[in-house]
Amino acid sequence: MTTTSEGPTGSAALASLIALGRDGARSPTRAELDQGLNALYSRIAADRVRRRALARWSLVGAAAVVATLLVLQVVSLSGRRAATPEPPALAYEIEGGRVLEGGYLRESGHAGIRLKFNEGSRFQFLPGTRGRLRAVDRDGARLAIENGTASFEVTPSSDRRWLVEVGPFLVTVKGTVFTVSWDPSSERFELSLRRGQVEVSGPVSGGSLALRAGQRVVISLARGETLITEEQPEEVVGGAAPPAAASVASSGAAGPTASAAVAPSASARGAGARRWADAIASGQWDRVLEDVERAGLAATLDSASSEELFALADAARYRRRPDLARAALLAARRRFPGSPRALDAVFLLGRVEESGGGGAARAVAWYDEYLTRAPAGPYAAEALGRKMTVITELHGSAAARPLAEEYLRRFPKGSYAGPARALLRAP
Amino acid sequence: MRASTLARRSQTPLSLVGGGGRPDTSDGELARGLIAGESWAIAETWQRFAPMVIMMAERCLGSKSEAEDVAQEVFYRVFRKAKTLRDPDALRSFVYSFGVRALRTELRRRKVRSWLLLDRPELRAEGAHRTPDVESRDLLRRFHVLLDRLTPRDRLVFVLRRMESMTVEEIATRTELSVSTVKRSMGHATERLSRWIEADPELSGLLDGRRWGR
């Protein structure tokens, strides 16, 4: 380590990391800046509205402010009525979560978040998806997906404008059914359009992409690649197909890139051809993920064998894709409900949530389910030990002591016996 | 299934919305526009200074999305407090000060969350930077996990000095610390990071694998 008048400058390794950190930060694109500015405008406007509301209640200014607002309202209404009838105000209800300050959508269970608007539009965030409700007003709504997958069924209307920010992309929609996902770690955007039309703006060549029903676009920023695939649109297929949100919810296992329109590829689905277990053993995790990408995630989840689903879950976990690992394990649990591996999936879902997915509370729920359904199962000691650890982290030692006692009673020589005794000794 | 596939390379960023600002104005004129509540000044201030704030926050926090959130907070406050700016020509410095203050708050909040075991730095750093290869991302993730172990003050000072190339005096002014405290923080941070890197054979291995060197 070298030293200057300011003190030590650190090792060469530290200097390398500093250079990497400095050069790794990329200046935002024009599109990102524009999105940020729009968000800022929304916040400033909301702040102004809030301040106005406060001012209305002040004793001195109440009469003047109310009168001004009334006059402005009358003028505004008469002006608008002369042109076009005004759409009713948008209202929504949320299931499976709540909206925190800043519009952050906080999931409360394991089933994702559903938003239902009074004019009929429905959105579903799949389990583990992170997003925000940026703005809802008379003209429409603006949402953001930071990570994961969401399905949209937007009621057609010429009066409303729906905008969905998906990573660095902006999806503009009038009325349509589509599923969209964004994975920031691999910088991968995917949109499957089942009905209607959307426009995708963002870091894509040629300005923007106008997609029609039946098209699926996959954009990999890392590879600088845009892939558009044409499939059977819902209109052509005909019949009363369920909306995207409903189909996703019913599958219960749709992953981050779930695409209802993707059909399995026979070549990619050849039994035993993938030898994923071998690929995992030799550390070729990306090979598994590439196979899935080629065949389509929805098709893989519906057709892969139990072992393949577990291999996919392993590859996804090693590549830090908790959303994908979760989807594979949920599919294994759904499709092979009576098998011992389904119980393994329950335990592994807990590990996924704990180490990178939806959080400690969800992990505890999975561990509880495993312990209830397989109290003497191969992962029982591990599940109880992990639960004890997570409860300690969440609620402190006192809350975890009963678990420590239970652990020592049931597994006195287990790998968590040491921490359990330490918990009981702690003041 | 009938399928046809199109593939093409994309490099060109897309402009979604017109700027609406006035890029030819000086910082002083811009500040006066802000104080007067002009809408063009809001757009121009954002376009001119947001990249600087976002990149500084990304380097400090290791997360692009958190950096964007910090930038939103910074500019929201800048616009609300514009009238308190005494010297309009010092607008850049004014914005920078808000940025540093917001980062300090965010780092403290994050530290508290880590004490409460609500924060997972190894996940937050995932995908934080737009580096081209997996190895670089692994390195950065590990680096930010180490940075998370520093105190908020040491970390902020370290990033401002070594990644933002600010002088010790500038850091002292922005962070409202004395010069000697800034130097002491730099020393602590450098010494600890070097020690932790040396004690992490996997990290050293990754660095060797990339043939990094000075």
XYZ file of C-alpha atoms in Angstrom:
641
model
C 0.000 0.000 0.000
C 1.387 3.443 -0.960
C 0.935 6.593 1.094
C 0.505 10.242 0.092
C 0.028 13.440 2.072
C -3.680 12.554 2.274
C -2.941 9.124 3.663
C -2.748 5.651 2.161
C -3.974 5.231 -1.403
C -4.590 1.505 -1.098
C -3.518 -1.564 -2.980
C -3.435 -2.085 -6.724
C -6.474 -4.324 -6.366
C -8.390 -1.535 -4.671
C -7.348 0.879 -7.399
C -8.660 -1.578 -9.988
C -12.005 -1.864 -8.233
C -12.279 1.896 -7.916
C -11.637 2.261 -11.643
C -14.260 -0.375 -12.365
C -16.788 1.363 -10.102
C -16.031 4.740 -11.629
C -16.220 3.563 -15.232
C -19.139 1.204 -14.622
C -21.592 4.013 -13.954
C -23.148 5.008 -17.244
C -24.564 8.379 -18.043
C -28.361 8.114 -18.388
C -29.727 8.069 -21.898
C -31.930 10.814 -23.228
C -34.923 8.511 -22.905
C -34.138 7.795 -19.265
C -33.698 11.479 -18.586
C -37.032 12.232 -20.184
C -38.703 9.547 -18.100
C -37.108 10.968 -14.970
C -38.237 14.465 -15.858
C -41.790 13.264 -16.411
C -41.759 11.566 -13.026
C -40.465 14.765 -11.473
C -43.212 16.795 -13.100
C -45.764 14.335 -11.724
C -44.348 14.721 -8.241
C -44.242 18.491 -8.439
C -47.818 18.544 -9.731
C -48.949 16.199 -6.962
C -47.181 18.360 -4.428
C -48.947 21.425 -5.750
C -52.280 19.658 -5.509
C -51.535 18.655 -1.923
C -50.531 22.155 -0.988
C -53.685 23.501 -2.542
C -55.731 21.075 -0.512
C -54.014 22.252 2.666
C -54.532 25.844 1.751
C -58.238 25.251 1.252
C -58.536 24.470 4.916
C -56.789 27.560 6.145
C -59.152 29.980 7.826
C -58.189 33.118 5.963
C -57.768 31.765 2.452
C -60.527 29.156 2.439
C -63.231 31.257 0.833
C -61.008 32.786 -1.824
C -59.374 29.511 -2.793
C -62.663 27.626 -2.988
C -64.233 30.360 -5.086
C -61.258 30.399 -7.449
C -61.352 26.659 -7.788
C -65.071 26.715 -8.501
C -64.687 29.369 -11.170
C -61.776 27.520 -12.738
C -63.716 24.278 -12.590
C -66.790 25.785 -14.262
C -64.688 27.373 -16.981
C -62.758 24.166 -17.491
C -65.889 22.010 -17.595
C -67.739 24.257 -20.012
C -64.699 24.345 -22.292
C -64.312 20.605 -22.285
C -67.979 19.786 -22.702
C -68.076 21.863 -25.812
C -65.395 19.655 -27.300
C -65.694 16.095 -25.998
C -67.461 14.417 -23.087
C -65.112 14.037 -20.149
C -64.272 10.483 -19.085
C -65.139 9.536 -15.522
C -62.385 9.726 -12.925
C -60.254 6.620 -12.597
C -60.381 4.638 -9.394
C -58.732 1.371 -8.577
C -58.621 -1.321 -5.968
C -55.625 -3.413 -5.099
C -55.449 -7.050 -4.033
C -52.488 -8.967 -2.727
C -50.569 -5.900 -1.602
C -50.710 -2.194 -0.954
C -49.294 1.043 -2.260
C -46.579 2.589 -0.113
C -45.296 6.147 -0.194
C -43.807 6.975 -3.541
C -46.171 4.555 -5.269
C -44.104 1.484 -4.414
C -46.263 -1.644 -4.707
C -45.674 -3.846 -1.708
C -46.743 -7.475 -2.032
C -48.411 -8.899 1.061
C -48.778 -12.549 0.083
C -47.416 -15.060 -2.395
C -49.865 -14.551 -5.203
C -48.629 -11.290 -6.646
C -50.494 -8.004 -6.785
C -53.663 -7.322 -8.760
C -54.918 -3.881 -9.672
C -58.487 -3.443 -10.898
C -59.662 -0.156 -12.332
C -63.262 0.982 -12.343
C -63.341 1.215 -16.139
C -62.441 -2.473 -16.474
C -58.683 -2.515 -16.931
C -56.818 -5.113 -14.904
C -53.119 -5.493 -14.141
C -51.371 -8.350 -12.425
C -47.849 -8.295 -11.015
C -46.515 -11.821 -10.727
C -45.085 -12.934 -7.373
C -41.824 -11.176 -6.597
C -42.253 -8.469 -9.215
C -41.142 -5.024 -8.097
C -42.934 -1.980 -9.393
C -44.484 1.375 -8.709
C -47.788 3.055 -9.387
C -46.432 6.395 -10.485
C -49.626 8.286 -11.270
C -53.350 7.779 -11.707
C -55.464 10.604 -13.033
C -58.492 11.243 -15.202
C -56.511 10.605 -18.370
C -55.051 7.230 -17.435
C -52.292 5.748 -15.339
C -48.554 5.400 -15.342
C -46.849 2.362 -13.853
C -43.255 1.244 -13.592
C -41.839 -2.264 -13.473
C -38.388 -2.395 -11.957
C -37.931 -6.128 -11.964
C -40.117 -9.097 -12.873
C -43.210 -9.760 -14.924
C -46.645 -8.191 -15.179
C -49.720 -8.813 -17.294
C -52.031 -6.080 -18.524
C -55.566 -6.099 -19.829
C -56.396 -2.537 -20.763
C -59.928 -1.588 -21.758
C -59.860 0.201 -25.122
C -60.603 3.917 -24.865
C -59.605 6.885 -26.950
C -59.813 9.152 -23.902
C -57.223 7.470 -21.778
C -53.514 6.978 -22.010
C -51.749 4.146 -20.232
C -47.996 4.198 -19.880
C -45.855 1.400 -18.507
C -42.194 2.050 -17.765
C -40.319 -1.234 -17.983
C -36.687 -0.681 -17.051
C -35.417 1.830 -19.604
C -38.361 1.183 -21.942
C -41.701 2.896 -22.174
C -44.760 0.997 -23.380
C -47.569 3.205 -24.638
C -50.935 1.514 -24.895
C -54.533 2.366 -25.695
C -56.368 -0.906 -25.271
C -54.722 -4.274 -25.388
C -53.703 -7.481 -23.622
C -50.051 -8.160 -23.096
C -47.424 -9.543 -20.738
C -44.192 -7.698 -20.153
C -41.075 -8.466 -18.153
C -37.786 -6.821 -17.297
C -34.740 -8.410 -15.727
C -32.253 -5.696 -14.745
C -29.442 -8.165 -14.019
C -29.376 -9.462 -17.586
C -30.888 -6.246 -19.020
C -33.503 -8.284 -20.810
C -36.887 -6.907 -21.861
C -39.677 -9.108 -23.163
C -43.189 -8.258 -24.275
C -45.799 -10.677 -25.637
C -48.775 -8.951 -27.219
C -51.943 -10.991 -27.388
C -54.446 -8.356 -28.461
C -54.404 -4.778 -29.718
C -51.365 -2.619 -30.369
C -48.598 -1.139 -28.273
C -45.620 1.051 -28.945
C -42.312 0.352 -27.242
C -39.905 3.251 -26.853
C -36.484 3.189 -25.327
C -32.994 2.146 -26.287
C -34.024 0.446 -29.522
C -32.854 1.315 -32.975
C -35.089 3.192 -35.348
C -36.899 5.239 -32.727
C -39.655 2.994 -31.455
C -41.313 -0.324 -32.131
C -44.989 -0.548 -33.026
C -46.160 -4.066 -32.208
C -49.347 -5.733 -33.360
C -51.297 -8.649 -31.933
C -49.400 -11.920 -31.875
C -45.942 -10.396 -31.827
C -43.376 -11.026 -29.156
C -40.318 -8.859 -28.756
C -37.214 -9.726 -26.757
C -34.603 -6.998 -26.348
C -31.224 -7.789 -24.849
C -29.371 -4.599 -24.038
C -26.276 -6.581 -23.071
C -26.100 -8.104 -26.548
C -27.511 -5.056 -28.314
C -30.096 -7.307 -29.908
C -33.787 -6.973 -30.697
C -35.703 -10.112 -31.595
C -39.276 -9.992 -32.885
C -41.202 -13.239 -33.243
C -44.585 -13.564 -34.877
C -47.095 -15.995 -33.503
C -50.817 -16.595 -33.711
C -52.593 -13.487 -32.438
C -55.536 -13.971 -30.129
C -57.986 -12.428 -32.615
C -57.059 -15.006 -35.255
C -57.355 -17.873 -32.833
C -60.827 -16.643 -31.959
C -63.051 -17.779 -29.136
C -63.416 -16.247 -25.743
C -59.842 -16.594 -24.602
C -59.246 -15.518 -21.031
C -57.419 -12.260 -20.410
C -53.691 -12.355 -19.813
C -54.026 -11.675 -16.134
C -56.430 -14.545 -15.666
C -54.323 -16.999 -17.624
C -51.242 -16.117 -15.659
C -53.015 -16.379 -12.395
C -54.472 -19.763 -13.235
C -51.149 -21.234 -14.192
C -49.706 -20.149 -10.882
C -46.252 -20.790 -12.238
C -45.667 -18.230 -14.883
C -42.180 -16.878 -14.618
C -40.498 -13.619 -15.356
C -40.680 -14.085 -19.073
C -43.972 -15.910 -19.234
C -45.477 -15.660 -22.652
C -48.873 -17.240 -23.077
C -48.565 -17.276 -26.839
C -45.270 -19.132 -26.952
C -45.658 -22.699 -28.118
C -43.093 -25.355 -27.347
C -40.411 -26.104 -29.859
C -40.152 -29.810 -30.540
C -36.433 -29.734 -31.087
C -35.829 -27.810 -27.901
C -38.060 -30.102 -25.880
C -36.538 -33.415 -26.892
C -36.557 -35.654 -23.857
C -33.113 -36.126 -22.429
C -31.539 -33.974 -25.118
C -30.648 -31.174 -22.809
C -28.833 -33.149 -20.172
C -29.277 -30.215 -17.892
C -28.134 -32.135 -14.876
C -24.749 -32.637 -16.551
C -24.639 -28.998 -17.509
C -25.295 -27.984 -13.917
C -22.644 -30.376 -12.628
C -20.057 -28.903 -14.986
C -21.004 -25.322 -14.142
C -22.595 -24.582 -17.537
C -25.598 -22.819 -16.031
C -25.998 -20.443 -18.931
C -26.495 -23.379 -21.288
C -29.619 -24.360 -19.379
C -30.930 -20.811 -19.412
C -30.238 -20.450 -23.121
C -32.117 -23.698 -23.814
C -35.090 -22.327 -21.932
C -34.891 -19.060 -23.776
C -34.937 -20.861 -27.101
C -37.864 -23.094 -26.192
C -39.830 -20.392 -24.371
C -40.288 -20.267 -20.633
C -44.027 -20.924 -20.585
C -43.600 -23.975 -22.807
C -40.715 -25.274 -20.706
C -42.614 -24.859 -17.465
C -45.530 -26.775 -18.951
C -43.570 -29.602 -20.552
C -40.263 -30.128 -18.738
C -39.781 -33.125 -16.501
C -39.504 -32.784 -12.759
C -35.710 -33.213 -12.889
C -35.410 -30.608 -15.615
C -37.438 -28.125 -13.600
C -35.148 -28.626 -10.620
C -32.092 -28.280 -12.842
C -33.548 -25.064 -14.227
C -34.208 -23.820 -10.691
C -30.591 -24.582 -9.768
C -29.226 -22.807 -12.826
C -31.421 -19.801 -12.122
C -30.339 -19.673 -8.481
C -26.666 -19.862 -9.420
C -27.158 -17.105 -11.938
C -29.023 -15.041 -9.345
C -32.341 -15.152 -11.155
C -34.669 -15.721 -8.193
C -37.754 -14.963 -10.268
C -36.891 -17.730 -12.711
C -35.970 -20.167 -9.934
C -39.275 -19.431 -8.240
C -41.226 -20.015 -11.456
C -39.506 -23.392 -12.027
C -40.119 -24.551 -8.464
C -43.740 -23.415 -8.488
C -44.216 -25.319 -11.739
C -42.684 -28.454 -10.194
C -44.997 -28.104 -7.216
C -48.059 -27.566 -9.396
C -47.405 -30.260 -11.984
C -46.114 -33.025 -9.703
C -48.157 -32.406 -6.549
C -47.985 -35.964 -5.163
C -44.266 -36.509 -5.617
C -41.604 -36.167 -2.915
C -39.882 -33.631 -5.176
C -42.906 -31.351 -4.805
C -42.086 -31.164 -1.119
C -38.452 -30.466 -1.960
C -39.719 -27.598 -4.094
C -41.551 -26.156 -1.095
C -38.354 -26.082 0.941
C -36.284 -24.708 -1.944
C -38.843 -21.958 -2.507
C -38.081 -20.866 1.020
C -34.369 -20.756 0.209
C -35.051 -18.768 -2.967
C -37.149 -16.211 -1.097
C -34.631 -15.985 1.707
C -31.568 -15.556 -0.417
C -32.767 -13.355 -3.170
C -36.446 -13.387 -3.793
C -39.336 -11.981 -1.924
C -37.916 -11.704 1.556
C -37.624 -13.419 4.878
C -41.319 -13.427 5.745
C -42.148 -15.377 2.615
C -39.333 -17.779 3.306
C -40.798 -18.514 6.734
C -44.177 -19.256 5.161
C -42.584 -21.821 2.831
C -40.605 -23.397 5.680
C -43.808 -23.623 7.723
C -45.575 -25.351 4.870
C -42.732 -27.823 4.494
C -42.620 -28.577 8.220
C -46.386 -29.092 8.287
C -46.486 -31.376 5.277
C -43.224 -33.236 5.884
C -42.359 -33.063 9.593
C -39.874 -35.924 9.156
C -38.859 -35.090 5.597
C -35.253 -34.931 4.414
C -35.190 -31.148 4.740
C -37.079 -30.915 8.046
C -33.986 -30.146 10.121
C -32.771 -27.640 7.566
C -36.208 -25.986 7.304
C -36.524 -25.637 11.068
C -32.954 -24.349 11.338
C -33.464 -21.801 8.601
C -36.766 -20.721 10.122
C -35.041 -20.211 13.466
C -32.345 -18.117 11.797
C -34.811 -16.004 9.843
C -37.058 -15.421 12.855
C -34.002 -14.295 14.821
C -33.192 -11.811 12.092
C -36.772 -10.618 11.782
C -37.991 -10.528 15.366
C -34.993 -11.059 17.613
C -33.667 -13.806 19.843
C -36.656 -13.940 22.176
C -39.015 -14.819 19.364
C -36.690 -17.530 18.076
C -36.071 -19.290 21.411
C -39.084 -21.638 21.196
C -37.804 -22.701 17.779
C -34.340 -23.282 19.195
C -35.811 -25.475 21.932
C -37.829 -27.422 19.376
C -34.792 -27.810 17.163
C -32.627 -29.198 19.981
C -35.413 -31.543 21.041
C -35.903 -32.907 17.527
C -32.412 -32.628 16.065
C -29.913 -32.488 18.945
C -27.012 -33.261 16.598
C -28.258 -31.188 13.672
C -26.156 -28.580 11.937
C -28.109 -25.769 13.630
C -27.709 -27.217 17.134
C -24.825 -24.855 17.905
C -26.702 -21.673 16.959
C -29.782 -23.010 18.781
C -27.826 -23.469 22.011
C -26.279 -20.034 21.592
C -29.757 -18.572 21.251
C -30.895 -20.226 24.462
C -27.789 -19.022 26.302
C -28.179 -15.431 25.124
C -29.566 -12.985 27.709
C -47.133 -22.398 -35.048
C -46.065 -20.197 -37.898
C -43.089 -18.136 -36.996
C -40.864 -15.656 -38.672
C -38.027 -13.997 -36.892
C -36.356 -10.677 -37.347
C -33.179 -9.762 -35.551
C -31.328 -6.555 -35.575
C -28.672 -4.746 -33.629
C -29.537 -1.642 -31.708
C -27.183 1.016 -30.460
C -28.938 4.312 -31.001
C -30.630 5.781 -27.938
C -34.147 6.996 -28.526
C -35.430 10.434 -27.663
C -38.924 10.215 -26.230
C -39.759 13.778 -25.379
C -38.430 17.114 -26.526
C -36.074 18.798 -24.085
C -38.036 21.962 -23.490
C -35.017 23.573 -21.856
C -32.663 26.326 -22.932
C -29.198 24.842 -23.158
C -27.585 28.179 -24.040
C -28.443 29.855 -20.756
C -25.786 30.325 -18.085
C -26.107 28.700 -14.676
C -26.925 32.128 -13.214
C -29.774 32.750 -15.656
C -31.007 29.252 -15.080
C -31.039 29.781 -11.332
C -32.976 33.018 -11.728
C -35.494 31.162 -13.896
C -35.861 28.531 -11.190
C -36.365 31.122 -8.505
C -39.065 32.721 -10.651
C -40.734 29.313 -11.041
C -40.277 29.148 -14.825
C -41.161 25.716 -16.212
C -38.373 25.797 -18.826
C -35.891 26.237 -15.975
C -37.083 23.037 -14.307
C -36.529 21.053 -17.500
C -33.164 22.634 -18.202
C -31.899 22.166 -14.633
C -32.814 18.494 -14.821
C -31.238 17.954 -18.248
C -28.076 19.799 -17.244
C -27.409 18.362 -13.804
C -29.345 15.087 -13.485
C -26.652 12.986 -15.258
C -24.067 14.259 -12.788
C -26.250 13.468 -9.778
C -27.389 10.064 -11.069
C -23.849 8.923 -11.847
C -22.527 10.116 -8.505
C -25.370 8.322 -6.716
C -24.884 5.150 -8.758
C -21.201 5.057 -7.927
C -21.965 5.617 -4.282
C -24.939 3.279 -3.874
C -24.166 0.665 -6.511
C -27.718 0.669 -7.787
C -29.072 2.441 -10.819
C -32.679 2.441 -9.643
C -31.762 3.775 -6.197
C -29.611 6.407 -7.873
C -32.611 7.522 -9.912
C -34.737 7.694 -6.773
C -32.090 9.822 -5.088
C -31.996 12.116 -8.118
C -35.760 12.558 -7.936
C -35.462 13.530 -4.296
C -32.545 15.884 -4.942
C -34.217 17.828 -7.731
C -37.543 17.951 -5.978
C -35.786 19.640 -3.069
C -33.704 21.860 -5.333
C -36.873 23.200 -6.957
C -38.594 23.703 -3.644
C -35.605 25.446 -2.085
C -34.455 27.403 -5.129
C -35.493 30.657 -3.501
C -32.918 30.122 -0.761
C -30.062 30.181 -3.295
C -28.119 33.336 -2.508
C -25.636 33.269 -5.385
C -27.374 32.254 -8.649
C -24.018 31.557 -10.295
C -23.400 28.809 -7.737
C -26.307 26.662 -8.957
C -24.091 23.674 -9.786
C -22.609 23.731 -6.318
C -26.118 24.124 -4.852
C -27.316 20.990 -6.679
C -24.168 19.081 -5.716
C -24.696 19.935 -2.054
C -28.245 18.603 -2.151
C -26.946 15.471 -3.854
C -24.304 14.833 -1.217
C -26.812 15.452 1.555
C -29.329 13.052 0.013
C -26.645 10.392 -0.365
C -25.569 10.790 3.241
C -29.184 10.340 4.348
C -29.634 7.320 2.110
C -26.437 5.662 3.359
C -27.473 6.209 6.970
C -30.918 4.833 6.280
C -29.370 1.840 4.603
C -27.056 1.216 7.547
C -29.984 1.274 9.948
C -31.848 -1.154 7.729
C -28.834 -3.447 7.672
C -28.734 -3.394 11.461
C -32.382 -4.391 11.428
C -31.502 -7.098 8.881
C -33.908 -5.628 6.353
C -31.282 -4.830 3.755
C -29.382 -7.272 1.544
C -26.427 -5.543 -0.028
C -25.421 -8.576 -2.080
C -28.762 -8.363 -3.886
C -28.907 -4.630 -4.216
C -25.573 -4.509 -5.976
C -26.770 -7.084 -8.474
C -27.070 -5.559 -11.915
C -26.176 -2.206 -10.544
C -23.798 -1.139 -13.232
C -23.931 -1.479 -16.958
C -20.613 -3.267 -17.174
C -20.155 -5.418 -20.233
C -19.299 -8.786 -18.729
C -20.343 -11.054 -15.925
C -16.915 -10.995 -14.245
C -16.995 -7.224 -13.928
C -20.468 -7.397 -12.425
C -19.322 -10.001 -9.927
C -16.393 -7.795 -8.996
C -18.579 -4.736 -8.617
C -21.119 -6.590 -6.553
C -18.424 -7.774 -4.191
C -16.891 -4.312 -4.088
C -20.193 -2.755 -3.084
C -20.717 -5.393 -0.430
C -17.367 -4.279 1.015
C -18.364 -0.611 0.733
C -21.517 -1.446 2.676
C -19.332 -2.481 5.580
C -17.873 1.023 5.874
C -19.540 3.687 7.976
C -21.803 6.002 5.923
C -19.383 8.894 6.438
C -16.277 6.944 5.434
C -18.033 5.528 2.409
C -19.319 8.878 1.211
C -15.942 10.534 1.631
C -14.191 7.645 -0.101
C -16.511 7.673 -3.105
C -16.393 11.446 -3.496
C -12.604 11.450 -3.349
C -11.690 8.336 -5.314
C -14.568 7.975 -7.766
C -15.824 11.542 -8.151
C -12.278 12.986 -7.952
C -13.315 15.797 -5.622
C -10.610 17.530 -3.618
C -10.436 17.077 0.117
C -11.429 20.703 0.564
C -14.465 20.344 -1.698
C -15.559 17.259 0.198
C -15.147 19.072 3.495
C -17.350 21.902 2.242
C -20.053 19.681 0.779
C -20.224 17.312 3.733
C -19.801 20.035 6.367
C -16.831 18.195 7.868
C -13.385 19.505 8.728
C -10.503 18.821 6.348
C -8.766 16.695 8.948
C -11.912 14.614 9.477
C -12.188 14.054 5.734
C -8.550 12.922 5.599
C -9.071 10.627 8.552
C -12.176 9.112 6.940
C -10.273 8.551 3.699
C -7.506 6.804 5.595
C -9.918 4.559 7.480
C -11.818 3.613 4.376
C -8.732 2.915 2.265
C -7.024 0.881 4.934
C -10.098 -1.223 5.688
C -11.008 -1.863 2.070
C -7.453 -2.926 1.251
C -7.424 -5.279 4.195
C -10.794 -6.804 3.316
C -9.823 -7.271 -0.315
C -6.615 -8.996 0.720
C -8.565 -11.299 3.028
C -10.991 -12.313 0.273
C -9.239 -14.901 -1.890
C -12.192 -15.191 -4.260
C -12.124 -11.486 -4.961
C -8.375 -11.548 -5.464
C -8.833 -14.513 -7.793
C -11.403 -12.648 -9.855
C -9.092 -9.651 -10.088
C -6.191 -11.871 -11.124
C -8.427 -13.570 -13.675
C -9.151 -10.245 -15.279
C -5.444 -9.333 -15.245
C -6.170 -6.081 -13.584
C -3.199 -4.020 -12.662
C -2.103 -0.511 -12.228
